Coordinates of C-alpha atoms and ligand atoms in Angstrom, one line a residue:
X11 CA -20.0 -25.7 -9.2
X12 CA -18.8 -24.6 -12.1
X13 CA -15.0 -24.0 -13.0
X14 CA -13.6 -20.7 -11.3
X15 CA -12.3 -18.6 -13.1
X16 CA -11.1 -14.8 -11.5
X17 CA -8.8 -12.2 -13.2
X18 CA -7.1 -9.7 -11.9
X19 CA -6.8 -6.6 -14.7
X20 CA -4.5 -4.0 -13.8
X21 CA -3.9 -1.1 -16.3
X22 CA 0.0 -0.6 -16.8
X23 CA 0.0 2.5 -15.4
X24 CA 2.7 2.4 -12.7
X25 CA 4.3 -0.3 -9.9
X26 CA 2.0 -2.9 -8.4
X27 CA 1.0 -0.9 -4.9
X28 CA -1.0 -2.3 -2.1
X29 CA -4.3 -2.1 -3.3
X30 CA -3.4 -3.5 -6.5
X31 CA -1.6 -6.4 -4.9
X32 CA -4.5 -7.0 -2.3
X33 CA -7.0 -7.0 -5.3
X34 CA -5.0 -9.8 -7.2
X35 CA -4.3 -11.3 -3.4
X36 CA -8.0 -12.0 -2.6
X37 CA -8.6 -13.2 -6.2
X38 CA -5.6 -15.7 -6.2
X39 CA -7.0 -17.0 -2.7
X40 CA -10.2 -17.2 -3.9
X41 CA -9.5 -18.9 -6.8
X42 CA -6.9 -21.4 -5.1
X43 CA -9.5 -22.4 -2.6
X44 CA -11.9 -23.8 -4.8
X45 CA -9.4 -25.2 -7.1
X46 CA -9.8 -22.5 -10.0
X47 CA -8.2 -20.1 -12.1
X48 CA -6.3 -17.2 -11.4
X49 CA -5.8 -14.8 -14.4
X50 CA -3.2 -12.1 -15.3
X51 CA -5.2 -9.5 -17.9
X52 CA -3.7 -6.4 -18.7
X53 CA -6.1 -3.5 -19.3
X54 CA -4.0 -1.3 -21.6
X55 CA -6.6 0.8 -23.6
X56 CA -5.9 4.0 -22.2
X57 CA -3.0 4.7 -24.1
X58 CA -1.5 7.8 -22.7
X59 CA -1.6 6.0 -19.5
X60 CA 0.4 3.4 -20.3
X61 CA 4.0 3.6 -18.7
X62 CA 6.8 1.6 -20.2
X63 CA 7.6 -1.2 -18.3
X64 CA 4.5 -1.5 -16.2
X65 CA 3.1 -4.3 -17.2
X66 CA 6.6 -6.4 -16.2
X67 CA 6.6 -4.2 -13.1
X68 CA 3.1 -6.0 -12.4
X69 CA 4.3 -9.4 -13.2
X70 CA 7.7 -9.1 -11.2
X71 CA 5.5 -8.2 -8.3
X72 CA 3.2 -10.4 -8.3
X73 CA 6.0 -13.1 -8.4
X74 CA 8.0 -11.9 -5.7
X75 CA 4.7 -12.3 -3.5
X76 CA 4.2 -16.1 -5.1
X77 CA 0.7 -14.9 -6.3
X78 CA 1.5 -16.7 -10.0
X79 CA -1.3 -16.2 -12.6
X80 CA -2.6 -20.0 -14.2
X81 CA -2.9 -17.6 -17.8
X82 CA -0.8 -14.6 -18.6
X83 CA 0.4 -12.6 -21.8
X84 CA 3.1 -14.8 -21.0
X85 CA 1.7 -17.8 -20.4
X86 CA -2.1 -17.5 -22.5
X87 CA -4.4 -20.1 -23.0
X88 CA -4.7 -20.4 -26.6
X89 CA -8.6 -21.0 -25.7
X90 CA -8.9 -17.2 -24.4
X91 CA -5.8 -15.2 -25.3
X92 CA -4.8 -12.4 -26.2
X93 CA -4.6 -11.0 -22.7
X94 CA -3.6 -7.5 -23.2
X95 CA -6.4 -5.6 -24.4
X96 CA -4.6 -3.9 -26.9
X97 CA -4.4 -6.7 -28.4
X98 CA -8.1 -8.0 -28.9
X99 CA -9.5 -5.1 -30.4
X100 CA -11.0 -7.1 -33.6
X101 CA -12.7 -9.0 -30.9
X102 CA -14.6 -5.7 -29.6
X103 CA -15.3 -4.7 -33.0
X104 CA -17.3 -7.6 -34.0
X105 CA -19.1 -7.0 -30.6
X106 CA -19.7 -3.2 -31.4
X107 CA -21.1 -3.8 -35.1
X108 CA -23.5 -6.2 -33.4
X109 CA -24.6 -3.5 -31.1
X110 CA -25.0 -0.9 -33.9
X111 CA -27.4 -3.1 -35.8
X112 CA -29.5 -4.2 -33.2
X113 CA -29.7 -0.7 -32.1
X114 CA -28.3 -0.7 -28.8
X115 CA -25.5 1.2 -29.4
X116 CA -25.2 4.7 -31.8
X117 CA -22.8 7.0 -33.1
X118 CA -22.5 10.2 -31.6
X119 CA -21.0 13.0 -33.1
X120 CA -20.6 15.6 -30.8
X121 CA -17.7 17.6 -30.3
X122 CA -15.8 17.6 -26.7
X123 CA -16.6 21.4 -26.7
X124 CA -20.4 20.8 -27.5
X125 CA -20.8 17.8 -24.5
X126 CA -18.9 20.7 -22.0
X127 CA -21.3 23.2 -22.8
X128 CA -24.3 20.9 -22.2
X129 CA -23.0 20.1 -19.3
X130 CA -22.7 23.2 -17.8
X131 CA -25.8 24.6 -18.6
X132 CA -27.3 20.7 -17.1
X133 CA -25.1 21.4 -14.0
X134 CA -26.4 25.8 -14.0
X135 CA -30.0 24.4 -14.0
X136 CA -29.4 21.8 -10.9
X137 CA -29.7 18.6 -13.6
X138 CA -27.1 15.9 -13.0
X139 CA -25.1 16.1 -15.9
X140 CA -25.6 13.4 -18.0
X141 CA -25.1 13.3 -22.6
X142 CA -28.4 14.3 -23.9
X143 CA -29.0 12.3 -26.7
X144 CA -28.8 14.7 -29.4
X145 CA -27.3 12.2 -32.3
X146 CA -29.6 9.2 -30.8
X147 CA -32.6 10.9 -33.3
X148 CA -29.8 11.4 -36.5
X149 CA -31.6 9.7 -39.6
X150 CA -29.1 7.2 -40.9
X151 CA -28.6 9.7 -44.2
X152 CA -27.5 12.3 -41.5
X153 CA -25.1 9.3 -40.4
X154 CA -24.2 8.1 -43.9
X155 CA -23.5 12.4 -44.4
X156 CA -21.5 13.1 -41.2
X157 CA -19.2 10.0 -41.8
X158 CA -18.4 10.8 -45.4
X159 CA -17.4 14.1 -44.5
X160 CA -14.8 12.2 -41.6
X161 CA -15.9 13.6 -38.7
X162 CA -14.8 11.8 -35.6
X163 CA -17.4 10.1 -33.5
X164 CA -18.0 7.6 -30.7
X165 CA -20.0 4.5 -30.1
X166 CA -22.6 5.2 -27.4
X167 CA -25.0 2.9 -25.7
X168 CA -28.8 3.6 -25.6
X169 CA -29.1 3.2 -21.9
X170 CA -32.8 1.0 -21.7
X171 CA -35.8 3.1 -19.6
X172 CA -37.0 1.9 -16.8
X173 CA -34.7 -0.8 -16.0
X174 CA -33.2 -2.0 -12.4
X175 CA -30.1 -3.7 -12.4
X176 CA -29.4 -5.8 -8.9
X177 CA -26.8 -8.2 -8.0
X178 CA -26.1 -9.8 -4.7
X179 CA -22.8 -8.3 -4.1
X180 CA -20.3 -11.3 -2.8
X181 CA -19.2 -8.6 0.1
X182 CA -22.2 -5.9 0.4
X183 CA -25.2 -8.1 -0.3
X184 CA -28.3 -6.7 -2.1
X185 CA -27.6 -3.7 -4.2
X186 CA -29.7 -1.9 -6.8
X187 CA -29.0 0.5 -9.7
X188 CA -32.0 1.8 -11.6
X189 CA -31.0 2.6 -15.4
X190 CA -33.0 6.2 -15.0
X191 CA -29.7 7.5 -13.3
X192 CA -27.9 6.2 -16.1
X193 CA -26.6 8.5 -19.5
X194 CA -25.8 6.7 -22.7
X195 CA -22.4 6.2 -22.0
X196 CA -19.3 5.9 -23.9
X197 CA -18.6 2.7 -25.5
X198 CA -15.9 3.5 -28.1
X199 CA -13.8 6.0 -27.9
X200 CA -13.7 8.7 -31.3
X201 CA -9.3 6.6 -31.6
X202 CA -11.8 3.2 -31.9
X203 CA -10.1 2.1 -28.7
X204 CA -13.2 0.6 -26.1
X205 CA -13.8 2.3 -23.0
X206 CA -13.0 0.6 -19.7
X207 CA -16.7 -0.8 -18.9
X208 CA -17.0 -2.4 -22.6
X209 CA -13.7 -3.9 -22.7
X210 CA -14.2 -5.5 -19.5
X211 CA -17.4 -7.3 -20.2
X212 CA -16.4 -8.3 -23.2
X213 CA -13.1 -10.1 -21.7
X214 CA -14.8 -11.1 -18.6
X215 CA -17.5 -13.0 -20.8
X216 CA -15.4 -14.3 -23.5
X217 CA -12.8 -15.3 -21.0
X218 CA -15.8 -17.5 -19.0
X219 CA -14.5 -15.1 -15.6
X220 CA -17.3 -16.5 -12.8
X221 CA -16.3 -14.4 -10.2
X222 CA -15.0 -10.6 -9.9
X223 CA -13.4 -9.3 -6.5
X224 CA -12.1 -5.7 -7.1
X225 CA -11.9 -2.1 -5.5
X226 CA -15.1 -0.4 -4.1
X227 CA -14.5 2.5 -6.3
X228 CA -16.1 0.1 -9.4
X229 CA -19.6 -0.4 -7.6
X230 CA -21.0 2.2 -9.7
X231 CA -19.6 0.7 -12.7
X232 CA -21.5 -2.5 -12.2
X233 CA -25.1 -1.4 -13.1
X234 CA -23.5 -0.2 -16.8
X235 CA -21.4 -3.6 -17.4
X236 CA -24.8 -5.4 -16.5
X237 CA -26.8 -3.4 -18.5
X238 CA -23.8 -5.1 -21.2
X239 CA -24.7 -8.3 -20.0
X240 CA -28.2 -8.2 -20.0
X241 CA -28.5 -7.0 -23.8
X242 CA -26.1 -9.5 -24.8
X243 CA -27.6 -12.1 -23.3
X244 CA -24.8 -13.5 -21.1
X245 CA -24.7 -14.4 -17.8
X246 CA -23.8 -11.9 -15.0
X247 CA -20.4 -13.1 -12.7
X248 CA -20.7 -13.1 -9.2
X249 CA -19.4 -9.5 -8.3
X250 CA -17.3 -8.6 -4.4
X251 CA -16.5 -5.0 -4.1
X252 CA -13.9 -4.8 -1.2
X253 CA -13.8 -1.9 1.1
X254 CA -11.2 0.6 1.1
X255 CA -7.8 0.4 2.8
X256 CA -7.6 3.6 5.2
X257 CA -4.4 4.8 6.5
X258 CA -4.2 5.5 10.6
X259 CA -6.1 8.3 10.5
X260 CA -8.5 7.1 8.6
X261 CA -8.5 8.6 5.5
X262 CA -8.2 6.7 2.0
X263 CA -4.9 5.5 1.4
X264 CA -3.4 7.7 -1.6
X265 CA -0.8 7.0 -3.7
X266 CA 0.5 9.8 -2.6
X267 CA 0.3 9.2 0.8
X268 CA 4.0 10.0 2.8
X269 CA 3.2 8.1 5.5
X270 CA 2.6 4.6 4.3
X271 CA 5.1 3.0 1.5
X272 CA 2.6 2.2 -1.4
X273 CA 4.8 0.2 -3.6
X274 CA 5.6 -4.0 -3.1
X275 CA 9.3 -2.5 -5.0
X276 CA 9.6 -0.3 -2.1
X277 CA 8.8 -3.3 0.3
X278 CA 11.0 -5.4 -1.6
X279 CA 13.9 -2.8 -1.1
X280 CA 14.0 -2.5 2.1
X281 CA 13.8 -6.2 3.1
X282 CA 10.4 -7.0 4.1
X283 CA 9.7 -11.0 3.0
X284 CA 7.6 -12.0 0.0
X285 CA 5.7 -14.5 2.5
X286 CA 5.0 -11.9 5.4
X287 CA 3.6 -9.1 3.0
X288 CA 1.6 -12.0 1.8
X289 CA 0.1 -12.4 5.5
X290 CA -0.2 -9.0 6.1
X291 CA -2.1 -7.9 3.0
X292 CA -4.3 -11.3 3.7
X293 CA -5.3 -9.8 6.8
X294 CA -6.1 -6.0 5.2
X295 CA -10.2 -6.4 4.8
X296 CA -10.4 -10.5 5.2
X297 CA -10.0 -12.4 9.2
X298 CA -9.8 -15.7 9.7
X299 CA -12.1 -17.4 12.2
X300 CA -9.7 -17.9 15.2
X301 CA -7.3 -15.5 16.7
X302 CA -4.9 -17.0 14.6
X303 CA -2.8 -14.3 12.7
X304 CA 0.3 -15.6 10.9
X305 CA -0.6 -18.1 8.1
X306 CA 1.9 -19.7 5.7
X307 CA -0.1 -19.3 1.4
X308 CA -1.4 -22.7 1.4
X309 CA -3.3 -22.5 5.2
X310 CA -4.4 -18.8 4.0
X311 CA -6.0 -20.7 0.6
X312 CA -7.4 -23.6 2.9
X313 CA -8.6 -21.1 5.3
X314 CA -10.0 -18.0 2.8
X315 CA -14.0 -17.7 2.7
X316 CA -15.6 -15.1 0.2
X317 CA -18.3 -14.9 3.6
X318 CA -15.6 -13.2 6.0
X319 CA -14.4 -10.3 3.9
X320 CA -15.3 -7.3 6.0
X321 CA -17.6 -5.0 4.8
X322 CA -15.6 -1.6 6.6
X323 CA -12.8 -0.3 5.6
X324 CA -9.3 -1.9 6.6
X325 CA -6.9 0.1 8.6
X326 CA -3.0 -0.7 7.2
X327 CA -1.6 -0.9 10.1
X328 CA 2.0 -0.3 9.8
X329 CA 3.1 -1.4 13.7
X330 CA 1.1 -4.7 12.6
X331 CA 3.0 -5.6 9.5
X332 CA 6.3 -4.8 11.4
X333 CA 5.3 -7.5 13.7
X334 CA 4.3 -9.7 11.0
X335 CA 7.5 -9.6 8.9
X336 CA 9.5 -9.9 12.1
X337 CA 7.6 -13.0 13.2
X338 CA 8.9 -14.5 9.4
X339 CA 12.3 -13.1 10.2
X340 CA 12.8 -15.1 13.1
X341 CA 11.8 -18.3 11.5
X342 CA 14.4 -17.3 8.4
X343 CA 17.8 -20.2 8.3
X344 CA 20.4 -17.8 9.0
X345 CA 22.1 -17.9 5.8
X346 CA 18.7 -16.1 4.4
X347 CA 18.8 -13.3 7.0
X348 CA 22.1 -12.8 6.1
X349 CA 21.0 -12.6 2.4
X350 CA 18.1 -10.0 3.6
X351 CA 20.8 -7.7 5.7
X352 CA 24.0 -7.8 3.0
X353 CA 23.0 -5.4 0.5
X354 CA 21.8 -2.6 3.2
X355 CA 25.2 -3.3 5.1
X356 CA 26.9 -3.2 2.4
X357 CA 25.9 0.2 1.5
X358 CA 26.2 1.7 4.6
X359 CA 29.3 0.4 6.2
X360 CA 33.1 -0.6 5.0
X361 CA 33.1 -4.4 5.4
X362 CA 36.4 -4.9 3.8
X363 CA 38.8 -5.8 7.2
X364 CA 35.5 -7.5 8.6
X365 CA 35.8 -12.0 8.7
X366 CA 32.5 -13.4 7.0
X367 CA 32.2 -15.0 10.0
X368 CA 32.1 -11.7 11.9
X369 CA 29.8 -10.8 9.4
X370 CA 27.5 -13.7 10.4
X371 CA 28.2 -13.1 13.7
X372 CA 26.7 -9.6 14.0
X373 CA 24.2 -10.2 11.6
X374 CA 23.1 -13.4 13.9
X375 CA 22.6 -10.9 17.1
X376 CA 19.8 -9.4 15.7
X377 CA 17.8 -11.4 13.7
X378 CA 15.5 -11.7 16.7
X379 CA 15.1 -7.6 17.2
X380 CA 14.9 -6.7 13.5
X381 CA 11.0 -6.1 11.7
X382 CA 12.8 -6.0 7.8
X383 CA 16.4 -6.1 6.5
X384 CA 17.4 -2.4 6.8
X385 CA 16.4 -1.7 10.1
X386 CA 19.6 -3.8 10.9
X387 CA 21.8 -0.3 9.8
X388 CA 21.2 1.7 12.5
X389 CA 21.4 -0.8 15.6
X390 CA 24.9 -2.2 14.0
X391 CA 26.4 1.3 14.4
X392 CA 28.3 1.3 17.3
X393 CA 30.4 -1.9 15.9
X394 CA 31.3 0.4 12.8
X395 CA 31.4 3.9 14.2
X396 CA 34.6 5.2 15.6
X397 CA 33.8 8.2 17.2
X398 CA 32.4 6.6 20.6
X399 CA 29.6 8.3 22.3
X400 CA 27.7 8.2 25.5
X401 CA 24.0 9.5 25.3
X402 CA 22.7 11.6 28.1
X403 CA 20.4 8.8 30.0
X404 CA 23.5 6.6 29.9
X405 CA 25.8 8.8 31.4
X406 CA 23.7 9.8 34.1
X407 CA 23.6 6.4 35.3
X408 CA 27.4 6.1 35.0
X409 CA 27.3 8.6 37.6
X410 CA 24.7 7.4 39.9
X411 CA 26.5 4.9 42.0
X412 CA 30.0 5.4 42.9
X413 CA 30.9 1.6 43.0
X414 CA 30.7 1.6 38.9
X415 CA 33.9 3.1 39.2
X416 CA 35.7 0.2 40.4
X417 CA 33.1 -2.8 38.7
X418 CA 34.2 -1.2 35.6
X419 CA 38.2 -1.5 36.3
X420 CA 37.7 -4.6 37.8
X421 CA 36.2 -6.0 34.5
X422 CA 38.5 -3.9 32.3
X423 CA 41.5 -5.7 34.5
X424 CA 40.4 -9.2 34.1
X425 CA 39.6 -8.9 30.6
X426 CA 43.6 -7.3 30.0
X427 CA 44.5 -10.5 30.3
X428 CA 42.1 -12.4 28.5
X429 CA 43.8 -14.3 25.3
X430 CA 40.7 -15.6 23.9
X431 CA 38.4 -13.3 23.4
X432 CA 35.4 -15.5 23.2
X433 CA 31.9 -14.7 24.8
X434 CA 32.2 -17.7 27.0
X435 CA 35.2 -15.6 28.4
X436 CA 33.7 -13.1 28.1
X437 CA 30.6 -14.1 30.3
X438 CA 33.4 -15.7 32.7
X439 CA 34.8 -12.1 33.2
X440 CA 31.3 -10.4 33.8
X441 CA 30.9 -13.3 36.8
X442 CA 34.3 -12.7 37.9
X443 CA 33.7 -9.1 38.3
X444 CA 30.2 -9.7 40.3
X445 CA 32.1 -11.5 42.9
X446 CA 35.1 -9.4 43.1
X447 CA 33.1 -5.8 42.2
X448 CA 29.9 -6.9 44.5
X449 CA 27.8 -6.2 41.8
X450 CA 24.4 -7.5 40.8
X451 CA 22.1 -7.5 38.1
X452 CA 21.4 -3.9 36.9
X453 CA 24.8 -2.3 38.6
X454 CA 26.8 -5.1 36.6
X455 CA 25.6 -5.1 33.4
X456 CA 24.0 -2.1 32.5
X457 CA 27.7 0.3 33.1
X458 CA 29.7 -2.3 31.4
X459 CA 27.1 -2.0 28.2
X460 CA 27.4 1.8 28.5
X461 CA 30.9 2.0 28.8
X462 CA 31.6 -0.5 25.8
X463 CA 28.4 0.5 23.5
X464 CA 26.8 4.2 24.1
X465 CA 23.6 2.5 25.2
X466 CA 21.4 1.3 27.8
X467 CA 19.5 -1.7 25.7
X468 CA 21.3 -4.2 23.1
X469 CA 21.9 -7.7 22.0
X470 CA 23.3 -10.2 24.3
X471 CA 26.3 -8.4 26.0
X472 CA 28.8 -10.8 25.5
X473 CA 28.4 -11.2 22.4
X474 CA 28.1 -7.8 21.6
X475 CA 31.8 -7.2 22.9
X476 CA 33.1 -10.1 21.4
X477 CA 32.0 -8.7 18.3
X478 CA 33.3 -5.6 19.3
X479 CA 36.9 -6.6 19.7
X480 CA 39.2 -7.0 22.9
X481 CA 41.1 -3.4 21.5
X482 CA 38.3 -1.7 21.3
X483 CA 36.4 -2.8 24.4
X484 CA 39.4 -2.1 26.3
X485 CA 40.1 1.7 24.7
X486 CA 36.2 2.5 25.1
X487 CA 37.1 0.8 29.3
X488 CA 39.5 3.2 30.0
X489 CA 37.9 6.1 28.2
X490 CA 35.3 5.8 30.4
X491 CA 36.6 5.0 33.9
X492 CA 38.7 8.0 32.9
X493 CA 35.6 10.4 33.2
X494 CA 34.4 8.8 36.4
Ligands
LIG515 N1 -8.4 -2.1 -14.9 C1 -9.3 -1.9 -13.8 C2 -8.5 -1.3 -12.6 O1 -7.3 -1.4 -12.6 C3 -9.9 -3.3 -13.4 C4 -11.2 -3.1 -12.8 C5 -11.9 -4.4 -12.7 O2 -11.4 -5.3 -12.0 O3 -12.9 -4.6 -13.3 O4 -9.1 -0.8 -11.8

């Protein structure tokens, strides 16, 4: 086999969001499993596009998920660069002359307002709308005239009668195009800047890409890059178009979708791990052959196959890629979970009287619980909030047996005296009081975790009132027992 070469060839039109990074996620796999290339090109030619910043956006992305391109703007192959498209349009220029002369290609000069009002008398008469080849039959003196005079005009392609274009797609098997639903299409636009489906087989060619894996929506731009292909002479890559990713009901995913966070920044922000969204998106149109689900990058390159890339559209699943980032959490060294939380406690809570070891501490009880680093604001706030409160369920249980009463003093008695206020003593006190109290199991625990935190589920209770604070366990004690 020969070299692989893939690209991924985002336009730097915005943030790198999930499609994007699944499209330059099954590329890098593929690539990496056969030992290949994975290329960074930047597809820049619509101008107006083109956001500042985009295409460092892209690459900071793409870094943060370890997917790192072998050839980049930043890192070219003096063999293939420039990378940005922008940047190679001499390249397409000698390509377009050759077209002109061998008659494959033609100047059209046509005004926008002309090709709208064909259209709509195409579209009025039940034609699909396609460009009619009016300048196709200019004489080259008509040419020769309309060029000295400056009119603006673009390059199309003389789309060849009769033809069939099929490919073996790497996902969706056989497909066929025939070139009679085809209009000469645009290759050059009247600013001499190519059009997307020129550009791109132009690169792909002169930057020997073997294989293409990219979004569904280009399947109908295959037939015209092959037509490219064909009249140039070159050899055709192996194309995969890759179903859509569907949100839970079902429908496309949109960028502008509420529901699902589209952006790897806004993963990134909230503390979901590099190596879990890596997983996840693995898993979003690709399955392994076991059950298997969690797979470090190198057993997902190992493991990736081109053959099990699902031909239906992938659900993103958001209760699944909680799971999944939690499952990395749990394995994270401590000191790294503690790197994931700071910034969000940070900004939520006043941390100056708190110990870095208390810090820790808290940060440590949940490490188990927590799906991503921010979710850890919300369960910590009874260790930072002031204004104690019971909610409703709680209290009802507080009320239901009239022995809670007196486990409750018991416990707040024995820990009066308590120097150390250690969980170990803590724990002691709780077994103390389940002798002394006669309570068990439920009637034991569950009003001394009311009493001291609000709630009726939390982290390890002894731990949770160590971390609390002997003053504070002991005020929130009494408050309680006093409205029993
Ligand atoms: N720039 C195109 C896009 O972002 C690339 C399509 C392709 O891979 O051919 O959709």
């Amino acid at each position: 086999m020969e070299k692989v070469r893939v690209r991924y060839a985002p336009s730097p039109t915005g943030h790198l969001h999930i499609g994007n990074a699944r499209t330059a996620l099954f590329n890098y796999l593929f690539a990496k499993h056969y030992h290949g290339d994975f290329i960074l090109r930047i597809e820049d030619t619509d101008v107006a596009r083109n956001v500042e910043g985009g295409e460092e956006s892209q690459l900071k992305y793409l870094n943060w998920l370890g997917i790192i391109p072998d050839e980049s703007p930043q890192h070219p192959n003096p063999k293939y660069a420039p990378y940005r498209q922008m940047e190679r349009l001499d390249i397409y220029q000698k390509y377009t002359n050759w077209l002109l002369e061998k008659g494959y290609a033609y100047k059209c000069f046509c005004t926008p307002e002309e090709l709208e009002v064909e259209h709509q008398r195409q579209e009025s008469e039940g034609m699909a709308p396609r460009y009619n080849r009016k300048c196709l039959y200019l004489t080259p003196e008509e040419v020769a005239e309309k060029e000295k005079q400056g009119l603006p005009y673009t390059i199309r392609i003389k789309v060849p009668d009769n033809e069939v274009y099929e490919f073996d797609d790497m996902i969706r098997g056989h497909v066929s195009f025939e070139s009679k639903d085809i209009g000469d299409w645009v290759l050059v636009k009247a600013n001499g800047i190519p059009t997307y489906n020129y550009a791109v087989v132009i690169d792909d060619h002169t930057m020997d890409i073997t294989h293409v894996f990219r979004g569904e929506e280009h399947l109908s731009n295959t037939p015209k890059q092959i037509m490219l292909y064909k009249m140039f002479g070159w050899e055709v890559p192996k194309f995969g178009h890759m179903t859509l990713i569907v949100n839970e009901n079902h429908k496309k995913l949109s960028k502008r979708d509420a529901n699902v966070l589209q952006f790897m920044s806004q993963y990134e922000e909230l503390g979901y791990l590099p190596q879990a969204m890596f997983n996840f998106m693995a898993l979003l149109g690709w399955s392994p052959e076991g059950e298997q689900e969690i797979f470090d990058k190198d057993s997902l390159i190992e493991a990736f196959s081109e053959t099990r890339l699902s031909k239906s559209p992938s659900m993103f699943d958001k209760a699944k890629l909680a799971w999944v980032n939690n499952r990395y959490i749990k394995e994270l060294p401590l000191e790294e979970f503690v790197k994931l939380c700071m910034p969000h406690l940070e900004k939520a809570y006043d941390l100056s009287s708190k110990s870095k070891e208390w810090i820790e501490k808290l940060i440590a009880t949940y490490q188990e619980q927590v799906s991503y680093g921010a979710e850890i604001v919300p369960l910590v706030e009874l260790f930072f909030n002031n204004k104690f409160e019971i909610e409703a369920e709680a209290d009802e249980f507080l009320h239901s047996d009239p022995n809670i009463k007196n486990t409750l003093e018991v416990f707040a008695n024995l820990l009066v005296n308590l120097d150390d206020f250690t969980k170990d003593n803590i724990f002691a006190c709780i077994k103390e009081t389940q002798k002394t109290a006669n309570a068990k199991g439920k009637m034991l625990y569950m009003p001394i975790r009311i009493a001291t935190t609000g709630i009726m589920h939390g982290p390890d209770l002894a731990v949770s009132l160590e971390l609390l604070g002997k003053d504070v366990v002991l005020e929130r004690l009494k408050n309680t027992i006093n409205t029993l």
